[in-house]
DNA sequence: TTGACGTTGCTAACATGCTTAGCTAAGCTC
DNA sequence: GAGCTTAGCTAAGCATGTTAGCAACGTCAA
């Protein structure tokens, strides 16, 4: 018969092969980490979601630690995109929080210190340094100011994600005040 | 003979029994978490340190999650002690950071949200609310102000512990400025 | 068309970790 | 000393991460 000479689809999902790629595995892992939490992401559950047995993942990814690093890298890069071109502190701050809340798994992964993340991290921090320039913060103070701003954004978001704010008062309200307070500090 | 009628030592370590108690197991676990990191604390390594096989730990502790909770509880209580009677923001802030740096495992454990931690957490936060009163922050703003202060302290400490500050500039200097900025904000 | 080859996912197997079940013996009470 | 309580033990089961080697699929050249 006229055999299955179907067009050479690059990601054929018709046969027994799942058609995974390194990129698709990492993307699925990042999504899953956002859904169930980074520390609940196992190769077993990821393989299950991808319709594959866990050893098969090793064709595309070099083990769990490497996968976690890739999620972290993706997180930092995405965050850099989210913050890019933000014109003022309020925009940066809200984009930062929105990203972390939308992608808690990626965000959590991105916190690990790894020299391979440095370049991407620098890109994510660039808008913050640019911002400090617009406020006329002198060079010698930039590093300290950037650390302080980062501490505030991360501190709030981290506690929010951890469920650390017990009282029912509005988190949006608190965050608005935090941003306003930081801005006042920068305008000293 | 005059048998081993030795004084009823509550924690005899002479026989084959290791003489563990729930309290001593939790204390050892907390120490170990501080040394090797909370996520590296396993029952296996804890048992090893205590000179015991891991199933034996179940006589004293109800499994790993419960042990982690106990470390968290201990962390929150210790932190409450560290902050108690701190007269001003600078004292609170430096005690907070000193505790987290000295006990990173306990501190990390204490971040999990658990209703059973609420009472202890309230005790740890009390000095902060008392502080806000001395600054004349109105009742309606207290919750927001406390959250903001907490975000700043936790944000800095968390990034420091994670190795998130890459540049060599002095962290003490940054923290001093952060505390000063918060204080300025409270005096608005 | 066929056959060689590289790739992908598989099963089997092992190590480590958490946990439960049941045994043994140390040490206390009487 | 007899008996009870209990701390720690071994054995075993299950989950996960990981490696090794097998089998099927697709491709591509002859």
PDB file of C-alpha atoms in Angstrom, chain B residues 76-85 123-124:
ATOM      1  CA  UNK B  76      10.031  30.961  65.595  1.00  0.00           C
ATOM      2  CA  UNK B  77      10.265  30.687  69.363  1.00  0.00           C
ATOM      3  CA  UNK B  78      14.004  31.361  69.350  1.00  0.00           C
ATOM      4  CA  UNK B  79      13.463  34.315  67.069  1.00  0.00           C
ATOM      5  CA  UNK B  80      10.815  35.645  69.407  1.00  0.00           C
ATOM      6  CA  UNK B  81      13.327  35.403  72.239  1.00  0.00           C
ATOM      7  CA  UNK B  82      15.975  37.125  70.160  1.00  0.00           C
ATOM      8  CA  UNK B  83      13.663  40.033  69.407  1.00  0.00           C
ATOM      9  CA  UNK B  84      12.063  40.321  72.823  1.00  0.00           C
ATOM     10  CA  UNK B  85      12.644  43.597  74.613  1.00  0.00           C
ATOM     11  CA  UNK B 123       4.995  36.500  69.841  1.00  0.00           C
ATOM     12  CA  UNK B 124       7.899  37.064  67.456  1.00  0.00           C
TER      13      UNK B 124
END
